[in-house]
PDB file of C-alpha atoms in Angstrom:
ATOM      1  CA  UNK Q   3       8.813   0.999  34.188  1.00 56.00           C
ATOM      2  CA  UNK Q   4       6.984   3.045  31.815  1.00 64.00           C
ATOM      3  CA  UNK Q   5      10.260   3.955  29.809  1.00 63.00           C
ATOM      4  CA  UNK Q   6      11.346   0.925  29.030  1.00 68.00           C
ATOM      5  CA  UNK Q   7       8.479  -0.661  27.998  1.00 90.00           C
ATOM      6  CA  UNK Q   8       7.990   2.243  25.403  1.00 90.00           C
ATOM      7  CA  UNK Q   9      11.871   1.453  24.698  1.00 91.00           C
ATOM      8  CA  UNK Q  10      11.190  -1.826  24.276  1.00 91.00           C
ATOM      9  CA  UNK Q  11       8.892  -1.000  21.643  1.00 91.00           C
ATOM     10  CA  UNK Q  12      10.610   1.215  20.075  1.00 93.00           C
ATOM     11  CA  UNK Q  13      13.395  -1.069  19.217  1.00 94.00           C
ATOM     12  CA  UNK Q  14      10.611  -3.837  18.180  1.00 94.00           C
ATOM     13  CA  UNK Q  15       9.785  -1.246  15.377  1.00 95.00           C
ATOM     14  CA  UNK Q  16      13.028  -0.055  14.362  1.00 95.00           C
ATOM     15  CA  UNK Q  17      13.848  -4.195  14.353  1.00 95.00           C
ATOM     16  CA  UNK Q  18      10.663  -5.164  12.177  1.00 95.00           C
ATOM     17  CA  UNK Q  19      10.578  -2.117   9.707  1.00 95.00           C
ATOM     18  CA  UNK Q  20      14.635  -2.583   9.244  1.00 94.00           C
ATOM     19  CA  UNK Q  21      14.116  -6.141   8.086  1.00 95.00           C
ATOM     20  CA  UNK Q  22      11.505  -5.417   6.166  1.00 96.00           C
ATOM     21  CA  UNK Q  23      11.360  -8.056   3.024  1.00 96.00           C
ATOM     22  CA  UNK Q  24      10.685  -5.877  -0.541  1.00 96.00           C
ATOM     23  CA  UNK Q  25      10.132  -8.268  -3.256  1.00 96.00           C
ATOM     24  CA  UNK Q  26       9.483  -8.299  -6.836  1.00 94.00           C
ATOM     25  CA  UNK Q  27       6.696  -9.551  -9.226  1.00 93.00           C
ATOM     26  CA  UNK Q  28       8.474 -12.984  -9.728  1.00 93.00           C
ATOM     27  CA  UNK Q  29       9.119 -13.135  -5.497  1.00 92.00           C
ATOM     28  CA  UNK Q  30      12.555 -12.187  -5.997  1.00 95.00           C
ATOM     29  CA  UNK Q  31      13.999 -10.439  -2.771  1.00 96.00           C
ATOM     30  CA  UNK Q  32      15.382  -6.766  -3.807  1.00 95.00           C
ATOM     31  CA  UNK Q  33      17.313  -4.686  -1.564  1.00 94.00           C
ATOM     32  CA  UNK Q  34      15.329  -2.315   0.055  1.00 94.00           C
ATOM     33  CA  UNK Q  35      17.004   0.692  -1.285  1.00 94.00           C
ATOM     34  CA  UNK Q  36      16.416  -0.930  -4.703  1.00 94.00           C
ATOM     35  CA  UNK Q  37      12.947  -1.797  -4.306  1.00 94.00           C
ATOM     36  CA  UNK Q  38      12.072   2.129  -3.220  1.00 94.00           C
ATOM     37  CA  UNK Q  39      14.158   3.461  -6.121  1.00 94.00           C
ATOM     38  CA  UNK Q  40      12.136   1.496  -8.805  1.00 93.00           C
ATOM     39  CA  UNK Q  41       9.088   2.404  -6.711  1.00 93.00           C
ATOM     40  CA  UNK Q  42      10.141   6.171  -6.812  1.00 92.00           C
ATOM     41  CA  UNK Q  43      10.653   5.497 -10.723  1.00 92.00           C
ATOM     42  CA  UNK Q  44       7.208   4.263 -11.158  1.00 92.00           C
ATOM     43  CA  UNK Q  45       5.358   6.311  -8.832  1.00 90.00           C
ATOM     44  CA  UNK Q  46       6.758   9.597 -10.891  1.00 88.00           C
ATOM     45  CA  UNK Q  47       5.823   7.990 -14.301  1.00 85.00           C
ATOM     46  CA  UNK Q  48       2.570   6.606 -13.402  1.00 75.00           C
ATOM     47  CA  UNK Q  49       1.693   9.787 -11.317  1.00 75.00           C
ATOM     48  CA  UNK Q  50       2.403  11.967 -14.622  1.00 81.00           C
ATOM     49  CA  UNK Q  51       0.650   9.499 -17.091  1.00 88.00           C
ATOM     50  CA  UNK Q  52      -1.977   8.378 -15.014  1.00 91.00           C
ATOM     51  CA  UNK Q  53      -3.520   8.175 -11.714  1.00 95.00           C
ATOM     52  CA  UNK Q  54      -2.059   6.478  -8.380  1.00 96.00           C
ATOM     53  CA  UNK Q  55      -4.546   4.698  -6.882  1.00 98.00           C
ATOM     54  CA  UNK Q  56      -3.989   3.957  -2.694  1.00 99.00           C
ATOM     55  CA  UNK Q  57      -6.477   1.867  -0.454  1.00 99.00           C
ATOM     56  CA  UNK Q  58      -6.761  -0.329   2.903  1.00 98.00           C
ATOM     57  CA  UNK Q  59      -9.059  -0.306   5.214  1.00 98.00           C
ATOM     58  CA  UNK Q  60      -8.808   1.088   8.914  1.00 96.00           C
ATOM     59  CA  UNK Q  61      -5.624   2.296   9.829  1.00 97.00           C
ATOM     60  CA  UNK Q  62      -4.473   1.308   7.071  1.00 98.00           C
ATOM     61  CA  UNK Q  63      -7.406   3.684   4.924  1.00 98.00           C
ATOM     62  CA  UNK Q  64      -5.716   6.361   7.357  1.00 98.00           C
ATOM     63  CA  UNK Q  65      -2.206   5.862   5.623  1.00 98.00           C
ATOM     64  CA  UNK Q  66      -3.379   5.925   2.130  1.00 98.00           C
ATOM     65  CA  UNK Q  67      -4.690   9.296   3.129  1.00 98.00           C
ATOM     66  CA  UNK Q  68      -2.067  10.642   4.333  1.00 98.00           C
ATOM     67  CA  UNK Q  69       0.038   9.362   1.685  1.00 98.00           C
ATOM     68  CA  UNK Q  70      -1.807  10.315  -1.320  1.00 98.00           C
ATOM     69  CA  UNK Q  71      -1.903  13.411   0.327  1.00 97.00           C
ATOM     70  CA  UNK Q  72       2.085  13.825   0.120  1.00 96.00           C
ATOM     71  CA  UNK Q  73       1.959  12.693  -3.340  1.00 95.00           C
ATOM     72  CA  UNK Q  74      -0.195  15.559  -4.548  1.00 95.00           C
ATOM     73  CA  UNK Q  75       1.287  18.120  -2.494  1.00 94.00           C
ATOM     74  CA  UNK Q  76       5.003  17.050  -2.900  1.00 90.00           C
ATOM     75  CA  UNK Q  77       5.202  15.619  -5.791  1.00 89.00           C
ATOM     76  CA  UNK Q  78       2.628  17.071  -7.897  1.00 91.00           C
ATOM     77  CA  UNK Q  79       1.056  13.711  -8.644  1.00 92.00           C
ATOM     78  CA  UNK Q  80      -2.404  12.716  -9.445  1.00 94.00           C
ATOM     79  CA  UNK Q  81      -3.026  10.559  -6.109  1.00 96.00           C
ATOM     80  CA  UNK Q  82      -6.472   9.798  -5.101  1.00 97.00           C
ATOM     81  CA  UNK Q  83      -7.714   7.499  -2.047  1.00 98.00           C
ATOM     82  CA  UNK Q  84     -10.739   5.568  -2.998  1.00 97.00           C
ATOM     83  CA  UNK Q  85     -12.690   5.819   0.482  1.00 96.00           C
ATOM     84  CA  UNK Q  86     -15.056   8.388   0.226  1.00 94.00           C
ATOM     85  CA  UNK Q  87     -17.910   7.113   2.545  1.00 95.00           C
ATOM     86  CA  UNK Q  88     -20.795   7.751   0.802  1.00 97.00           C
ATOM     87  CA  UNK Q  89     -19.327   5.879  -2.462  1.00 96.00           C
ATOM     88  CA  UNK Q  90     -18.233   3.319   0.018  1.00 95.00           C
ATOM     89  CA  UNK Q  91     -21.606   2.957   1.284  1.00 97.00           C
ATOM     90  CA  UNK Q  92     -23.243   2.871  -1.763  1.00 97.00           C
ATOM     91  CA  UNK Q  93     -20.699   0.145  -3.118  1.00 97.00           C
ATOM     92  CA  UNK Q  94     -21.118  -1.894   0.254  1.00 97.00           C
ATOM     93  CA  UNK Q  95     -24.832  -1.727  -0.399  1.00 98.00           C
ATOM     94  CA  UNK Q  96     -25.328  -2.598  -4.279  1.00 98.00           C
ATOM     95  CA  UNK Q  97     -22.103  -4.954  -4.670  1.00 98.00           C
ATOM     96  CA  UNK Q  98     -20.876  -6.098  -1.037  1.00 98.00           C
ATOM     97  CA  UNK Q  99     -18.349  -4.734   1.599  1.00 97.00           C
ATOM     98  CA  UNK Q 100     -15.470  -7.216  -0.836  1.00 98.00           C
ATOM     99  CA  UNK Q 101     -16.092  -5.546  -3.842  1.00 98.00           C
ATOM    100  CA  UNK Q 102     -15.740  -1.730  -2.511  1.00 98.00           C
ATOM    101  CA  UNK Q 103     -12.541  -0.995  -3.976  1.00 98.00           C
ATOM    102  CA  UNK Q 104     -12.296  -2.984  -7.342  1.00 99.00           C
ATOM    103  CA  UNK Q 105     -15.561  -1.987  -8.434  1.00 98.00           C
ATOM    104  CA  UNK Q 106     -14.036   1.526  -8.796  1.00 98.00           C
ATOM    105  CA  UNK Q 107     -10.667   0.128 -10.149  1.00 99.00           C
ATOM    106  CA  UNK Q 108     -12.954  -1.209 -12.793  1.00 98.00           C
ATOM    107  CA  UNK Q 109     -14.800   2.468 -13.468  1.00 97.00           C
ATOM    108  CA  UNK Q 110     -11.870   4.529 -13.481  1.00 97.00           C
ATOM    109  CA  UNK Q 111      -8.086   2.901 -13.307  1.00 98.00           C
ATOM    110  CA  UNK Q 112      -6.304   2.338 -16.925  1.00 96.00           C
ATOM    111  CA  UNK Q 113      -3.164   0.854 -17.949  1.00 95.00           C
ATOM    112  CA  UNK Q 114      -1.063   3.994 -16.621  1.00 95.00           C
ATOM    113  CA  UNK Q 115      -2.308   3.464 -13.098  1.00 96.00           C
ATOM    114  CA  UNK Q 116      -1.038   2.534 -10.095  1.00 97.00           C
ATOM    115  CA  UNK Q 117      -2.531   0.959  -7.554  1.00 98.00           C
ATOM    116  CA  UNK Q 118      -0.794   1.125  -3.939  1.00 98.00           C
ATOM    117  CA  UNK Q 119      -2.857  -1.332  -1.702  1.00 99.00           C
ATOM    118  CA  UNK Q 120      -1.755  -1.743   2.044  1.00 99.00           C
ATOM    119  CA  UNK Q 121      -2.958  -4.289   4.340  1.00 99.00           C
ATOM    120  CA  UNK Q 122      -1.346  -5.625   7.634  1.00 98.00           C
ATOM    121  CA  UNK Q 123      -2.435  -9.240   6.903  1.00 98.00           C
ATOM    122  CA  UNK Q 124      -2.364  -9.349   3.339  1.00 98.00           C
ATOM    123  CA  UNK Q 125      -5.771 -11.203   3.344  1.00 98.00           C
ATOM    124  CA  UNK Q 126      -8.756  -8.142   3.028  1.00 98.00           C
ATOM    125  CA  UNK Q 127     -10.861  -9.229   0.658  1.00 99.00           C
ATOM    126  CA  UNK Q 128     -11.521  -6.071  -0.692  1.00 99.00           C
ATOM    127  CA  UNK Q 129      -8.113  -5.185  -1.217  1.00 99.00           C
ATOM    128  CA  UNK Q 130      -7.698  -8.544  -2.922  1.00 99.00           C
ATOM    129  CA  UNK Q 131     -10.439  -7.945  -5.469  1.00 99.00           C
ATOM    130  CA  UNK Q 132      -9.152  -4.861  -5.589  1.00 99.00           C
ATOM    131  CA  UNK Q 133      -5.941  -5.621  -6.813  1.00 99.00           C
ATOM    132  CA  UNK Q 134      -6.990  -8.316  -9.041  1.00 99.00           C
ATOM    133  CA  UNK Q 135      -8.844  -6.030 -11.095  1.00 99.00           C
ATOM    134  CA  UNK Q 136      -5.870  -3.817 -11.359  1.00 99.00           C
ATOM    135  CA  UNK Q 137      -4.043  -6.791 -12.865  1.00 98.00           C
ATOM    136  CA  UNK Q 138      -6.536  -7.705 -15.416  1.00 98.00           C
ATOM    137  CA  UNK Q 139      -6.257  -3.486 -16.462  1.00 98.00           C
ATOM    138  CA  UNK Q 140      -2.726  -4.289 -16.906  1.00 97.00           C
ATOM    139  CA  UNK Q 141      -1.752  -1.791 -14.201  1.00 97.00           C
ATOM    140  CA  UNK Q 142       1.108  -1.350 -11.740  1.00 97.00           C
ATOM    141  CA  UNK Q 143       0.552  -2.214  -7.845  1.00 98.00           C
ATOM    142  CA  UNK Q 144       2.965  -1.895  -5.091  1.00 98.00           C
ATOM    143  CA  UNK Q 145       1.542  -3.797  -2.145  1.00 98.00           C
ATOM    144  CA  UNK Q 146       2.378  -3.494   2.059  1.00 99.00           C
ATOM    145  CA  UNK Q 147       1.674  -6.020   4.058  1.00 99.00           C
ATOM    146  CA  UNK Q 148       2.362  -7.617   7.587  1.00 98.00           C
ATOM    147  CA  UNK Q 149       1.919 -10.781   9.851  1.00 98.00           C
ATOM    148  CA  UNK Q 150       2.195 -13.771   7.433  1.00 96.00           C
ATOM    149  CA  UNK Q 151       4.921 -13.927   4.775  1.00 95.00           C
ATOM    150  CA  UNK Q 152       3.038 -15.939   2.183  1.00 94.00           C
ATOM    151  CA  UNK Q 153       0.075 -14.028   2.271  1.00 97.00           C
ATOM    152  CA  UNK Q 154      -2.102 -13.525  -0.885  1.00 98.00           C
ATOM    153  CA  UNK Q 155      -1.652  -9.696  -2.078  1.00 98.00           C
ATOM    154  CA  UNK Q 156       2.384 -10.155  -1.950  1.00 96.00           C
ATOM    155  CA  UNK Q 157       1.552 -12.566  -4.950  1.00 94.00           C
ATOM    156  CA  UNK Q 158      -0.340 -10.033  -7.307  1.00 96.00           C
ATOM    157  CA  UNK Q 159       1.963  -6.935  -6.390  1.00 96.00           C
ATOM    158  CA  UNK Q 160       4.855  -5.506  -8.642  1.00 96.00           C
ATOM    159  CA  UNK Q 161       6.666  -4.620  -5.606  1.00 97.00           C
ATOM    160  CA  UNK Q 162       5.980  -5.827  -2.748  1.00 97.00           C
ATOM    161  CA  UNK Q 163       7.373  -4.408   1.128  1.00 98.00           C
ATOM    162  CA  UNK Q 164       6.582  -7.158   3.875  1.00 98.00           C
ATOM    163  CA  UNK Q 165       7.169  -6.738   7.703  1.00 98.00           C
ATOM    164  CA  UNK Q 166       7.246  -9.771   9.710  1.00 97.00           C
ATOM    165  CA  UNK Q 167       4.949  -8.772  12.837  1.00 97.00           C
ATOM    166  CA  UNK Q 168       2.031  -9.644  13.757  1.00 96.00           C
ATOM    167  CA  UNK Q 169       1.640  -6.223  15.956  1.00 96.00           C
ATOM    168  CA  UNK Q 170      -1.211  -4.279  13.576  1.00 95.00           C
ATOM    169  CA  UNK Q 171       0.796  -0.553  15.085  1.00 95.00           C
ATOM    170  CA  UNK Q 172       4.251  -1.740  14.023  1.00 97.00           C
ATOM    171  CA  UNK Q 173       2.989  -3.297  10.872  1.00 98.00           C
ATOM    172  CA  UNK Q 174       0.864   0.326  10.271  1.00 97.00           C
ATOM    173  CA  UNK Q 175       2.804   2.454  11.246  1.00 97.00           C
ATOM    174  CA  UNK Q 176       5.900   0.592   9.612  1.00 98.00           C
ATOM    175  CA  UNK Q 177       3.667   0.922   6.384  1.00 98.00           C
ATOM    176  CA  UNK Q 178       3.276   4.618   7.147  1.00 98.00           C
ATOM    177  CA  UNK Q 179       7.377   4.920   7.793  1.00 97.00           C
ATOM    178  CA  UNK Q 180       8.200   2.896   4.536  1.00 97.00           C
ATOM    179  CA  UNK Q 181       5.728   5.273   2.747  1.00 97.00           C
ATOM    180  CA  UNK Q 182       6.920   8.510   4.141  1.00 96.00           C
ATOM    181  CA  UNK Q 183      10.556   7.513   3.032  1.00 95.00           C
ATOM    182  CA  UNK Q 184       9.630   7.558  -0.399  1.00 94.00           C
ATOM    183  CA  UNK Q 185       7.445  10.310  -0.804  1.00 94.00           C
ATOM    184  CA  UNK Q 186      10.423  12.424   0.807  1.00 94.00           C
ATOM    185  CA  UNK Q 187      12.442  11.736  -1.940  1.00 93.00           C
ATOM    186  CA  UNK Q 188      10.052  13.540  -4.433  1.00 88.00           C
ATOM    187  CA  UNK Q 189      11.073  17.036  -2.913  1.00 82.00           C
TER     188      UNK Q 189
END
């Protein structure tokens, strides 16, 4: 039936985003509630310092959006996505498709930044780079991630919120829930 298989799923998302792993810089397992405070603490400083800095690519491009978006308009923070297509396209072309998001990390982000990067595998390329060349600035990221637990961008991150699925809509929109949670704290 139609109503429990939507049940079904339901309950595999409330399961995976409830034991959700948030780590630290080291790979030292925080509780949650921890992890999002110290987010919220960094997220407020950085956003009145500097810039916050959110990217990913497909659905996860879509929930940097709408995050940065709450960040501005809640919080009163300077959030910016960095996926305006004809930059993108004019990255892809000169640089490559991997080096969309750090070549603009290298233009703009400073010390003060943060980057938030959010991938369901942990393994884009782009965000990689990305993220690399936010920890040679000497900046702050926060990274989401999904399907394998030892994934590469859970190494560079700060803080770091893992779901163990391999489902891209739980691991999304888990991203997008985890995300959500914090920015509703800034009102």
């Amino acid at each position: 039936m139609p109503e429990q298989a939507f049940s079904s799923r339901m309950a595999s998302f409330s399961d995976a985003v409830t034991a959700g792993i948030a780590t630290g810089k080291t790979g030292e397992h925080l509780h949650v509630d921890v992890a999002i405070q110290n987010m919220l603490n960094v997220i407020c400083d950085k956003g009145h310092k500097g810039s916050i800095y959110l990217i990913g690519n497909g659905g996860s491009a879509a929930v940097a959006s709408h995050i940065a978006n709450d960040l501005t308009n809640m919080g009163s923070l300077r959030a910016h996505v960095l996926h305006d297509p004809a930059l993108l396209t004019c990255l892809a072309n000169d640089y490559g498709y991997e080096q969309i998001y750090s070549k603009q990390i290298q233009k703009f982000a400073k010390q003060t930044d943060l980057l938030i990067a959010i991938s369901s595998s942990g393994q884009s390329k782009n965000i990689l780079n990305a993220a690399s060349a936010m920890a040679e600035i000497g900046g702050t990221i926060f990274t989401l991630t999904g399907f394998d637990s030892n994934n590469p961008l859970r190494e560079i991150g700060n803080f770091n919120y893992w779901i163990d699925s391999h489902d891209y809509g739980i691991v999304e929109i888990g991203h997008l829930f985890f995300l959500h949670h914090l920015t509703n704290l800034l009102r």
